[in-house]
C-alpha positions as a printed NumPy array, in Angstrom:
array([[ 32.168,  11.416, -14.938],
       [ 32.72 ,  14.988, -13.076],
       [ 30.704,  17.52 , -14.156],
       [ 31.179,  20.329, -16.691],
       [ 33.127,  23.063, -14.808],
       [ 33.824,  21.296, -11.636],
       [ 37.607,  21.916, -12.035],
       [ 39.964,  20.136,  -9.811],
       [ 37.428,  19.056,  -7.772],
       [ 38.006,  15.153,  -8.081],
       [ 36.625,  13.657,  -5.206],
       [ 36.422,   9.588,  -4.649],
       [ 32.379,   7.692,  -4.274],
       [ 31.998,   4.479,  -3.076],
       [ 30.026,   2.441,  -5.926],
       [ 28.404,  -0.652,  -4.283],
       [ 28.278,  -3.716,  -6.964],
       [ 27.728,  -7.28 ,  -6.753],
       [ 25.506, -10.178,  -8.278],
       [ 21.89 ,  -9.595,  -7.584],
       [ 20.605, -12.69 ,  -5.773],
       [ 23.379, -12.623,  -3.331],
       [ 23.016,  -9.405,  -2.561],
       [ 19.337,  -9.303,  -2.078],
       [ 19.423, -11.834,   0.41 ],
       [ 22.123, -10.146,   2.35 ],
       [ 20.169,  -7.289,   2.213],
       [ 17.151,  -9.238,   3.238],
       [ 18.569, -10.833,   6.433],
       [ 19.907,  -7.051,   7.11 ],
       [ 16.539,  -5.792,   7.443],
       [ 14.984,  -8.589,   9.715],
       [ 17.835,  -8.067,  12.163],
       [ 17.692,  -4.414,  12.196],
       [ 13.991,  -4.338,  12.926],
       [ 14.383,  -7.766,  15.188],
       [ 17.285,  -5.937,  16.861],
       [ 15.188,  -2.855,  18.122],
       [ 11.906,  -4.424,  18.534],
       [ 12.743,  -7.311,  20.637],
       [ 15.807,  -5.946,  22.023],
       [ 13.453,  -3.411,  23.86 ],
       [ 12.14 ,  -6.545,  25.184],
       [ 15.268,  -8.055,  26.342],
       [ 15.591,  -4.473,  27.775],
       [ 12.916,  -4.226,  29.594],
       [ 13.835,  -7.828,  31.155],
       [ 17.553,  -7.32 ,  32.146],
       [ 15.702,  -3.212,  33.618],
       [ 13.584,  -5.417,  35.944],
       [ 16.472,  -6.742,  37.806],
       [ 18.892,  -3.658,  37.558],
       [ 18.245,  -0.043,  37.689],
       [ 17.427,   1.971,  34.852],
       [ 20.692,   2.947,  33.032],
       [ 22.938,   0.097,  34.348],
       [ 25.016,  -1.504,  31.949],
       [ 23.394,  -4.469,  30.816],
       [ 23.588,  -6.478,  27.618],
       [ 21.423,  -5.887,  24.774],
       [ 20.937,  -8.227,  21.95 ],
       [ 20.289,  -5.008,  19.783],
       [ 24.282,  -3.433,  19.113],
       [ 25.09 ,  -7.4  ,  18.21 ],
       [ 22.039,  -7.558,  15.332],
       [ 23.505,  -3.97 ,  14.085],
       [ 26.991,  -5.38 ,  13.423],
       [ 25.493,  -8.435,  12.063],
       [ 23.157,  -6.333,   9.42 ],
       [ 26.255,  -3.959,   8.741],
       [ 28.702,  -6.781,   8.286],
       [ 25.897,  -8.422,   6.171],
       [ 25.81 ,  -5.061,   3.882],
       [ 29.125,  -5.048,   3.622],
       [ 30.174,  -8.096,   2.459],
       [ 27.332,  -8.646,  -0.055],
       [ 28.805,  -5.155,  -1.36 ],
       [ 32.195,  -4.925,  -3.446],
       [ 33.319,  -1.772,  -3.236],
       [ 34.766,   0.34 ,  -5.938],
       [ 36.805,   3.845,  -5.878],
       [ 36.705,   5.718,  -8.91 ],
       [ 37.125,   9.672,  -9.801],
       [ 33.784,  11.32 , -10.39 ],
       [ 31.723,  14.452,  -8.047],
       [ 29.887,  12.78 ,  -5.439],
       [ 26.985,  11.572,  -6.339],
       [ 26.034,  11.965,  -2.719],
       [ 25.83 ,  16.024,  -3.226],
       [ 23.493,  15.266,  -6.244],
       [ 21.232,  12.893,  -5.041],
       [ 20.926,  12.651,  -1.836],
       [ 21.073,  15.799,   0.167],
       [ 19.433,  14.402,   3.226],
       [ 22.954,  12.135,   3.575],
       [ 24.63 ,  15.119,   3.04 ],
       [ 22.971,  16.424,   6.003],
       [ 22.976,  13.852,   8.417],
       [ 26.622,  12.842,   7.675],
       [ 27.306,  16.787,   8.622],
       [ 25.518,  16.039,  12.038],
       [ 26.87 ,  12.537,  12.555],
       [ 30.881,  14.478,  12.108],
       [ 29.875,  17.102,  14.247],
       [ 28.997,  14.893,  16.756],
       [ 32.198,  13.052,  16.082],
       [ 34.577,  15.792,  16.593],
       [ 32.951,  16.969,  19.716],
       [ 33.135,  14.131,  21.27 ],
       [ 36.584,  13.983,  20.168],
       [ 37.853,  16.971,  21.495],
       [ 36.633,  16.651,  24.509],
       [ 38.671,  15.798,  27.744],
       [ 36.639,  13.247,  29.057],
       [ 35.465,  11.957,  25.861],
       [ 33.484,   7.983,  25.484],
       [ 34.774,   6.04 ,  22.621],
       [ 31.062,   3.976,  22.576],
       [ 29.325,   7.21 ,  21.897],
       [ 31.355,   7.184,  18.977],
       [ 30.296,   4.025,  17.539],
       [ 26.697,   4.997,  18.116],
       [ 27.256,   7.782,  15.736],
       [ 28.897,   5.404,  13.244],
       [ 26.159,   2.733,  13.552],
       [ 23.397,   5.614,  12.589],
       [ 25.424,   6.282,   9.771],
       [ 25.485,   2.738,   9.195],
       [ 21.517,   2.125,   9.058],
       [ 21.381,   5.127,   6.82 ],
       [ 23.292,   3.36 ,   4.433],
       [ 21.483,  -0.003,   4.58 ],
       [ 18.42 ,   1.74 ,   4.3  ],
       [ 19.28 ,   3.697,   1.004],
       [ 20.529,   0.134,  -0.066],
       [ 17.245,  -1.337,   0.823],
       [ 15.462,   1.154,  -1.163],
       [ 16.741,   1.284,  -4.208],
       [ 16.434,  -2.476,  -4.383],
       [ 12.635,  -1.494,  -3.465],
       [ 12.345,   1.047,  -6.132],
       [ 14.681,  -0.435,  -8.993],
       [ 13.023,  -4.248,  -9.324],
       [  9.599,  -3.433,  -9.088],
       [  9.899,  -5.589,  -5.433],
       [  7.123,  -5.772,  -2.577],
       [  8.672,  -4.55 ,   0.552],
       [ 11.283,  -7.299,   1.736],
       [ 10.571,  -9.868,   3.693],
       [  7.215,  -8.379,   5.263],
       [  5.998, -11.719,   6.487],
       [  9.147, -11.629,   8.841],
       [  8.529,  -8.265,   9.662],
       [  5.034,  -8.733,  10.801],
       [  6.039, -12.167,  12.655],
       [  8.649,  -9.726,  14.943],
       [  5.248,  -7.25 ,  15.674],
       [  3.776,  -9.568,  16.559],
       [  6.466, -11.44 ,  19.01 ],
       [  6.998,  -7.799,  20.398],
       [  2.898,  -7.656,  21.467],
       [  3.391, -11.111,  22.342],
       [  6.8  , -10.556,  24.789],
       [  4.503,  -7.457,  26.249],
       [  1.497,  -9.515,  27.409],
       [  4.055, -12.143,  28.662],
       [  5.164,  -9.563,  30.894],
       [  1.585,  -8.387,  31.802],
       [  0.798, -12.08 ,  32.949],
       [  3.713, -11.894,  35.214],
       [  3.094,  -9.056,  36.594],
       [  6.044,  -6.562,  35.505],
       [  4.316,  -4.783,  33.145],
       [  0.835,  -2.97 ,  34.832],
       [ -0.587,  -0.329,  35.523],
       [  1.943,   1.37 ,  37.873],
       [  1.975,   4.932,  36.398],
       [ -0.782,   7.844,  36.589],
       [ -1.151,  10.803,  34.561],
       [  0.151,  13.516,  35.824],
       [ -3.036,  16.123,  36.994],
       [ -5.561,  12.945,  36.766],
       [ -6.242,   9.909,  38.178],
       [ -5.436,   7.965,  34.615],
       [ -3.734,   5.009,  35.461],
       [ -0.737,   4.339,  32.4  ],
       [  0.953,   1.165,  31.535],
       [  4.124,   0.868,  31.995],
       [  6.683,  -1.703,  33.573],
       [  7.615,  -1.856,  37.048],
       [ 10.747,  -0.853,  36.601],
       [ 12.56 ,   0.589,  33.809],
       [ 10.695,   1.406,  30.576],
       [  7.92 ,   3.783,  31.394],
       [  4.309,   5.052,  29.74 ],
       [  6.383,   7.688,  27.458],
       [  9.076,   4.965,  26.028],
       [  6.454,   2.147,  25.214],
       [  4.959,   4.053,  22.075],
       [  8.278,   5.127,  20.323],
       [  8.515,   1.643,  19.567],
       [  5.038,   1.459,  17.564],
       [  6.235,   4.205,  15.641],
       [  8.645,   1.763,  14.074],
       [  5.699,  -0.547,  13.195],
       [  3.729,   1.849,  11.482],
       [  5.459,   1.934,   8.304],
       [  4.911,  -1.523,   7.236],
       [  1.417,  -1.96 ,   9.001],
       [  0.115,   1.195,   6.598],
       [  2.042,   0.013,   3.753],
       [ -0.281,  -3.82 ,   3.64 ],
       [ -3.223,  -1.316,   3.911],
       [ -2.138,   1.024,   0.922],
       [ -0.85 ,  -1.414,  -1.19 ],
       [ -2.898,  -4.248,  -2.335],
       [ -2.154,  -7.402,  -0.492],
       [ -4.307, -10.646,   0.533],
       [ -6.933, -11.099,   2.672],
       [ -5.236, -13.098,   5.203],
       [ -2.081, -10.388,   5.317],
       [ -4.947,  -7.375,   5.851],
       [ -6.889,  -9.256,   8.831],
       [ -2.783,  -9.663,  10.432],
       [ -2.051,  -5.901,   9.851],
       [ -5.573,  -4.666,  11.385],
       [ -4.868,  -6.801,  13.969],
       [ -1.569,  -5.333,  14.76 ],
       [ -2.952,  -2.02 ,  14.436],
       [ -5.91 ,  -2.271,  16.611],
       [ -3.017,  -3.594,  18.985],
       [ -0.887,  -0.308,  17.98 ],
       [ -3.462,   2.267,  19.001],
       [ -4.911,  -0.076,  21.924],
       [ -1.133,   0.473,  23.871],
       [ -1.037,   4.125,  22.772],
       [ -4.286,   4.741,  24.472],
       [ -3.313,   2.527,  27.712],
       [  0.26 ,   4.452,  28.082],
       [ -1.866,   7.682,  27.692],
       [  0.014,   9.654,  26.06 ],
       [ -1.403,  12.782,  24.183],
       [  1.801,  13.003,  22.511],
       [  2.001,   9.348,  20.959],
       [ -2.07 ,  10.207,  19.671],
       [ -1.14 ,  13.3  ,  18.113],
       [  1.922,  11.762,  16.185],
       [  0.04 ,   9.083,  15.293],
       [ -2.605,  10.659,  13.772],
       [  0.349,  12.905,  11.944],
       [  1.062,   9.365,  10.408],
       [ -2.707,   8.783,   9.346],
       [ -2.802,  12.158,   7.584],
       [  0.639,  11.226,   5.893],
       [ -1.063,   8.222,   5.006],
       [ -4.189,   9.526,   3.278],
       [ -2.494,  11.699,   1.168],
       [ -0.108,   8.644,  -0.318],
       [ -1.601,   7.532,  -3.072],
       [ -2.625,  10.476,  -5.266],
       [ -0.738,  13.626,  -3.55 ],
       [ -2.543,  16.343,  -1.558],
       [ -5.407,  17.348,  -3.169],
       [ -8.641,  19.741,  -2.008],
       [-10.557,  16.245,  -1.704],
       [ -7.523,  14.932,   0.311],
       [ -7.779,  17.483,   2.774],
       [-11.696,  17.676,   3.387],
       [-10.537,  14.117,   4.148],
       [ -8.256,  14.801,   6.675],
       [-10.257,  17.571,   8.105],
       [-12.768,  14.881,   8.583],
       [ -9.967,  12.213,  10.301],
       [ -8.658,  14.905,  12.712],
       [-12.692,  16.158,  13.768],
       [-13.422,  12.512,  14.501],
       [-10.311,  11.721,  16.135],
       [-10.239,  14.884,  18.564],
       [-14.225,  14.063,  19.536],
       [-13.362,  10.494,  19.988],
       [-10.237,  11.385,  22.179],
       [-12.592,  13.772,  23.779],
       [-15.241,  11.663,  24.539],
       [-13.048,   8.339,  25.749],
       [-10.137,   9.516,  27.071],
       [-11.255,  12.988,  28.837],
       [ -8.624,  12.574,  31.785],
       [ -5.908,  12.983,  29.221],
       [ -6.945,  16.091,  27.363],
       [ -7.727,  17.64 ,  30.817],
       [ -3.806,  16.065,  31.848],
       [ -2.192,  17.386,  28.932],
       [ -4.387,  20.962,  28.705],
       [ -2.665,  21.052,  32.723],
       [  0.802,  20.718,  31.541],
       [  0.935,  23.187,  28.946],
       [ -0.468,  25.759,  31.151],
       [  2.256,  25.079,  33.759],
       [  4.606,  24.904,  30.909],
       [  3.403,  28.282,  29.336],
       [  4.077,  30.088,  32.737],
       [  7.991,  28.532,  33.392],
       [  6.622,  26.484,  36.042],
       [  6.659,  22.267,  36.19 ],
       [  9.757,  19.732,  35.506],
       [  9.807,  19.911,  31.947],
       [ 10.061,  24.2  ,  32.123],
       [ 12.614,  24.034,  33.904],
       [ 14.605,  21.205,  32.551],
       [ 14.186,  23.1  ,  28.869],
       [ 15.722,  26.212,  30.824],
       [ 18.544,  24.64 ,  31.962],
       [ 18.809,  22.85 ,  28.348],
       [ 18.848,  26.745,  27.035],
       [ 21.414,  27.838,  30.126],
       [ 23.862,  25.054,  28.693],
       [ 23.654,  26.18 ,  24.842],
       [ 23.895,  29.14 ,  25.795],
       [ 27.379,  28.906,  28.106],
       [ 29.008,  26.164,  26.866],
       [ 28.303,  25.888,  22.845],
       [ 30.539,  23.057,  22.01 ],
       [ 28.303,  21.41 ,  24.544],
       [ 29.427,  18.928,  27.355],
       [ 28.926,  15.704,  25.591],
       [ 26.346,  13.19 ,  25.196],
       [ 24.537,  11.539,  27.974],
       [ 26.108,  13.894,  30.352],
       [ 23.097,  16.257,  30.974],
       [ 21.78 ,  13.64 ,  33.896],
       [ 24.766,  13.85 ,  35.469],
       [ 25.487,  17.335,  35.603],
       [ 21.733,  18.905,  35.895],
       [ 20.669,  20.547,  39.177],
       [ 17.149,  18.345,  39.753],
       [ 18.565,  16.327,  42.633],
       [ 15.523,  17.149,  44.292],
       [ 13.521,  14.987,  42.194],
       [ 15.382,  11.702,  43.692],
       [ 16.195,  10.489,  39.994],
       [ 18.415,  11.226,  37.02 ],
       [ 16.841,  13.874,  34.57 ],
       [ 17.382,  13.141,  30.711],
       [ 16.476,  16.153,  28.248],
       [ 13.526,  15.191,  26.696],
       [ 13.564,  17.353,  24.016],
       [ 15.894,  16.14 ,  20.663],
       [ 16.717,  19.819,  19.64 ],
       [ 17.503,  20.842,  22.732],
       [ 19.357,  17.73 ,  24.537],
       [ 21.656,  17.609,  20.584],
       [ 22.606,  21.682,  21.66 ],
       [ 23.237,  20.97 ,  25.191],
       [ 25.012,  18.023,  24.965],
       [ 26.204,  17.777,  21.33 ],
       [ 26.589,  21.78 ,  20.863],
       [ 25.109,  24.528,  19.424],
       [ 26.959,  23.45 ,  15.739],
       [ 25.517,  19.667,  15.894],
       [ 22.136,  21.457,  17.17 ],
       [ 21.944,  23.408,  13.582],
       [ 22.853,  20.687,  11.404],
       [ 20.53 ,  18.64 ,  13.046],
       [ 17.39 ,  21.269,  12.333],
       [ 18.75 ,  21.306,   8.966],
       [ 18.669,  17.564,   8.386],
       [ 14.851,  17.787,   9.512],
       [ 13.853,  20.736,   7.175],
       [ 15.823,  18.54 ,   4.33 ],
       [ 13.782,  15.564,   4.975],
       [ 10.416,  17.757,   4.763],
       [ 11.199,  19.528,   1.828],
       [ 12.768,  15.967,  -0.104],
       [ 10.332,  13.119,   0.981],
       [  7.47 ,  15.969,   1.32 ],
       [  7.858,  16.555,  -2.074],
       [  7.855,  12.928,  -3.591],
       [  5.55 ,  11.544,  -1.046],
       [  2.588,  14.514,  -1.272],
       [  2.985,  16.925,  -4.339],
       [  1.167,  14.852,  -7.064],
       [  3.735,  13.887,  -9.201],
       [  2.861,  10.988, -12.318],
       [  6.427,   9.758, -12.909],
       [  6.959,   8.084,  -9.185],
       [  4.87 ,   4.83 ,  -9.095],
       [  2.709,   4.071,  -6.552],
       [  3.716,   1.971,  -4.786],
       [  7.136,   3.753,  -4.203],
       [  5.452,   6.972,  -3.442],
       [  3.402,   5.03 ,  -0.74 ],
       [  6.511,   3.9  ,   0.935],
       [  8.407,   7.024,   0.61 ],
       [  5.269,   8.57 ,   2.62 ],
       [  5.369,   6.074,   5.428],
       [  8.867,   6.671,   5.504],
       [  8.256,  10.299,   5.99 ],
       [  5.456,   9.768,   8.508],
       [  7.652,   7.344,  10.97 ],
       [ 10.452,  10.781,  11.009],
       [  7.307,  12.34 ,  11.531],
       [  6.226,  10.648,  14.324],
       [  9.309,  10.097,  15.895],
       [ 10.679,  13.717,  15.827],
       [  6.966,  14.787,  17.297],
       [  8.035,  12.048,  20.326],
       [ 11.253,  13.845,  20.184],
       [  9.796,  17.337,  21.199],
       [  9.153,  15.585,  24.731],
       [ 11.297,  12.025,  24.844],
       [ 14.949,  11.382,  23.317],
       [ 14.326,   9.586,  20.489],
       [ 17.32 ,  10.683,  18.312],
       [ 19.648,   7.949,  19.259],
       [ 16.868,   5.269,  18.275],
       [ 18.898,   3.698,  15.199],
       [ 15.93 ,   2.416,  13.31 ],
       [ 14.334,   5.453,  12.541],
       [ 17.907,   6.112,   9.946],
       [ 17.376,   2.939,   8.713],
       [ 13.403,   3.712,   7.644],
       [ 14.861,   7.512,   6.844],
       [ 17.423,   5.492,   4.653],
       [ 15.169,   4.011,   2.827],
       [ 12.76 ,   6.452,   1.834]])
């Protein structure tokens, strides 16, 4: 029913009903080929990248799993319109917010002369994991469930480490790359996916690796999961990437504080996680704090690549606010002397410069939503939100966490799967 006062204001909600069973399993098979889709369709990537340079069009096993898990969702759904506010405005302000960013997006690419009709379904599909994902977790939250099918999703982590040292033994992936101001050596692949891209995709492992620790499971499911993790922070420190190490260890201190809410005990905790992480980083991985200590002094006095692509980021917002649509900042940015194509590397700033200034705001304002929503259930003790919900909720929080901290140097926004774990928290 509308609510008391709300006038005229009869607005239509999609109600999504259907028999149980059926419905879980739809939603089951949704989630293995969402997370199957973007773990080992980087690998098919990074395959198809060897042979072709980097931004060819290729084909990618990923967009065909995302219509398979949407058409899944949808036809294990019936959907019913009746009169009523939106729920959505009630519950779930974070959709409120992203849906504002996703039609912003929309529009401008819209109204644009030279607009790209598969940009558009990229915005659609995000919307489309966001969905699934809320789907996912109310199932989660409303049948006292484990997470779904977390066998499967460990079997994919593990296939992904498996497809990388495949690639090792061949010989495509190496170390090719060095750390800028050090003599470092990163892994990357030959060609195509480099030190920087590798560890956005362990971001979207850490949810369910820290859930099997935080939530009592079996021996034989722990051993798997510290295995996988050991695996986890062993590629983060080969890529050697400060940024990947800090955001990680953002996820650890989400982690710690997941069971019982922040507390002054909580926090000597993490005081003592982040002392023994920054003298262990010290201590074994010295070229990269010296590396990354180099590249924020450039970057504090406007000089290196990254300065100046951020200025020219700024130039854009600046003189063209509706921005000049997405993907089109390596085509029109003056760094020809590099020899390659410059993306933005920032998410804030590449969404203004490319999405505009409008889809820039909405964006900053779906962020400070999802602090100040999952924040609140995942680390303000709270008795009425069982445990094992609150857990997930947290390691929901910490993968946006870990991927918007990638974002403040890489492009992660346009990763789908980090909407579907957002969805679900």
């Amino acid at each position: 029913r509308s609510r008391p006062g709300c006038g005229a204001c009869w607005l239509m909600t999609l109600v999504l009903r259907r028999p149980p069973a059926p419905r879980r399993l739809a939603l089951a098979a949704a989630v293995v080929l969402i997370v199957a889709g973007s773990q080992l369709g980087m690998l098919w990537l990074a395959y198809a990248y060897l042979g072709a340079e980097r931004g060819a069009d290729v084909l990618s096993i990923e967009p065909w799993c995302g219509i398979a898990a949407i058409l899944l969702a949808l036809l294990s759904s019936r959907i019913v319109l009746r009169p009523g506010f939106p729920s959505l405005l009630i519950h779930d302000r974070v959709g409120c917010w992203l849906f504002a960013f996703l039609a912003a997006c929309i529009v401008g690419e819209l109204i644009r002369p030279d607009r790209t009709f598969a940009h558009i379904t990229t915005f659609v599909s995000i919307g489309a994991y966001y969905v699934i994902g809320t789907s996912v977790g109310r199932w989660f939250a409303g049948e006292r469930a484990r997470m779904p099918v977390l066998p499967v999703l460990l079997a994919i982590h593990s296939l992904w480490y498996a497809g990388l040292l495949v690639f090792y033994a061949r010989g495509d992936l190496g170390f090719f790359g060095v750390l800028p101001d050090s003599d470092v050596l990163r892994l990357e692949f030959r060609s195509g996916f480099t030190a920087t891209e590798l560890p956005i995709y362990v971001g979207f492992q850490l949810p369910v690796l820290f859930y099997v620790l935080l939530v009592p499971h079996g021996a034989l499911m722990r051993l798997w999961v510290f295995a996988l993790l050991a695996c986890a922070t062993g590629l983060i420190y080969l890529s050697a990437s400060s940024a990947a190490f800090a955001a990680l260890l953002m996820v650890c201190v989400v982690a710690l504080t997941a069971r019982r809410g922040a507390s002054l005990g909580g926090f000597v905790r993490i005081a003592a996680v982040i002392a023994v992480a920054v003298v262990l980083l010290t201590t074994v991985a010295g070229g990269i704090v010296e590396s990354s200590e180099g590249k924020l002094l450039t970057f504090l006095s406007n000089e290196g690549v990254r300065a100046l692509i951020y200025g020219e980021l700024v130039n854009i917002i600046e003189t063209q606010p509706m921005g000049i649509g997405k993907s089109r900042f390596v085509e029109v940015n003056n760094f020809s002397w590099l020899g390659e194509g410059v993306f933005p590397h920032n998410n804030v700033l590449g969404i203004g410069a490319e999405m505009g200034a409008l889809a820039m705001a909405l964006f900053l304002a779906l962020c400070a939503m999802v602090l100040m929503r999952l924040g609140r259930a995942a680390l303000v003790p709270r008795y009425d939100i069982p445990a094992r919900v609150r857990t997930l909720v947290s390691i929901a929080l910490g993968v946006f966490l870990y991927q918007q901290f990638r974002g403040l140097f890489q492009d992660t926004w346009v990763v789908k799967e980090t909407y579907f774990w957002l969805g679900m928290g």
